[in-house]
Structures are given as structure tokens and as C-alpha cells.
CSV table of C-alpha atoms in Angstrom, one decimal:
chain,number,residue,atom,x,y,z
A,1,PHE,CA,26.2,-26.3,65.1
A,2,GLU,CA,28.4,-23.2,64.7
A,3,CYS,CA,32.1,-23.0,65.1
A,4,LYS,CA,34.0,-19.8,64.3
A,5,ASP,CA,32.9,-18.5,60.8
A,6,HIS,CA,31.2,-21.8,59.7
A,7,LEU,CA,27.9,-23.5,60.3
A,8,TYR,CA,27.9,-27.3,60.3
A,9,LEU,CA,24.8,-29.1,59.1
A,10,ILE,CA,25.0,-32.7,60.1
A,11,ASP,CA,22.2,-35.2,59.3
A,12,PHE,CA,22.5,-38.4,61.2
A,13,LYS,CA,21.3,-41.5,59.4
A,14,THR,CA,20.9,-45.1,60.5
A,15,ASP,CA,22.5,-46.3,57.3
A,16,ARG,CA,25.5,-48.6,57.4
A,17,ILE,CA,26.6,-48.0,53.8
A,18,TYR,CA,26.6,-44.7,51.9
A,19,LYS,CA,24.6,-44.6,48.7
A,20,PRO,CA,25.6,-41.5,46.6
A,21,GLY,CA,22.7,-39.1,46.0
A,22,GLU,CA,20.3,-40.9,48.3
A,23,HIS,CA,19.9,-38.0,50.8
A,24,ASP,CA,20.9,-35.0,48.5
A,25,ALA,CA,17.4,-33.5,48.1
A,26,GLN,CA,16.7,-33.6,51.8
A,27,LEU,CA,20.1,-32.1,52.7
A,28,GLY,CA,19.8,-29.5,50.0
A,29,LEU,CA,16.4,-28.3,51.4
A,30,TYR,CA,17.9,-28.1,54.9
A,31,ARG,CA,20.8,-26.2,53.6
A,32,LEU,CA,18.5,-23.8,51.7
A,33,ALA,CA,16.5,-23.1,54.8
A,34,ILE,CA,19.7,-22.3,56.8
A,35,LYS,CA,21.2,-20.2,54.0
A,36,GLU,CA,18.2,-17.9,54.2
A,37,GLN,CA,19.1,-17.1,57.9
A,38,THR,CA,22.9,-16.5,57.6
A,39,GLU,CA,25.8,-15.3,55.5
A,40,LYS,CA,28.2,-17.8,57.0
A,41,GLU,CA,29.6,-20.7,55.0
A,42,ILE,CA,27.6,-23.9,55.6
A,43,LEU,CA,29.5,-27.2,55.7
A,44,THR,CA,27.1,-30.2,55.2
A,45,PHE,CA,27.7,-33.7,56.3
A,46,LEU,CA,26.0,-37.1,56.5
A,47,PHE,CA,26.9,-39.2,59.5
A,48,LEU,CA,26.1,-42.9,59.2
A,49,LEU,CA,25.4,-44.2,62.7
A,50,ARG,CA,26.0,-47.9,62.0
A,51,SER,CA,29.4,-47.5,60.4
A,52,GLY,CA,30.5,-44.2,62.1
A,53,GLU,CA,31.3,-42.8,58.7
A,54,ALA,CA,31.1,-39.0,58.1
A,55,ILE,CA,30.6,-37.9,54.5
A,56,ARG,CA,30.9,-34.3,53.4
A,57,SER,CA,28.2,-33.6,51.0
A,58,ASP,CA,28.0,-29.8,50.4
A,59,GLU,CA,30.0,-30.0,47.2
A,60,ARG,CA,27.2,-32.0,45.5
A,61,LEU,CA,24.2,-29.9,46.6
A,62,ASP,CA,23.2,-27.9,43.5
A,63,LEU,CA,19.8,-26.7,44.7
A,64,ILE,CA,18.5,-25.7,41.2
A,65,GLU,CA,19.2,-29.3,40.0
A,66,LEU,CA,17.7,-30.8,43.1
A,67,VAL,CA,14.5,-28.8,42.8
A,68,GLY,CA,14.2,-30.0,39.2
A,69,GLU,CA,14.5,-33.6,40.4
A,70,LEU,CA,11.9,-33.1,43.1
A,71,ARG,CA,9.4,-31.9,40.5
A,72,HIS,CA,9.6,-35.4,38.9
A,73,LEU,CA,8.7,-37.3,42.0
A,74,PRO,CA,5.2,-39.0,42.1
């Protein structure tokens, strides 16, 4: 959603506990797709439905690194 000069990308997950890095590739690709459509700052969050926890994740989304990791998947 959009609010003022920012876009908020929120990915809702059924997880109860946050596992660092588990969804970074998926969020990074979503972020890349949105970034191609706008100049606005994108704030990226995971929202864990079972615990109600919101985790800001845009600080960790280095797309070049994520693409490199994706190439090693079977």
C-alpha cells in the first residue's frame, strides 16, 4: 500500500516464529518488481499471522546477493 511518499510491501506469512533469511529471496524479488514501477521508497515487512509480529526486512534485501543465492538452488 502507499502512504505519502512511501510504498509499503507487506508479505503475510502463517509462521509463528521468524527465521532470519527464510523469506528474503521472495521479498527481494517482490521489491525488485515494484522498484521498476516507482521512484518512491519501498519499506518491506513480513507479518507473521500466528504471532502478530511485524518484521521490517528491507535493510537485509541485497538483490545482487539474493540473485547469486537463487542460482545455487536445485
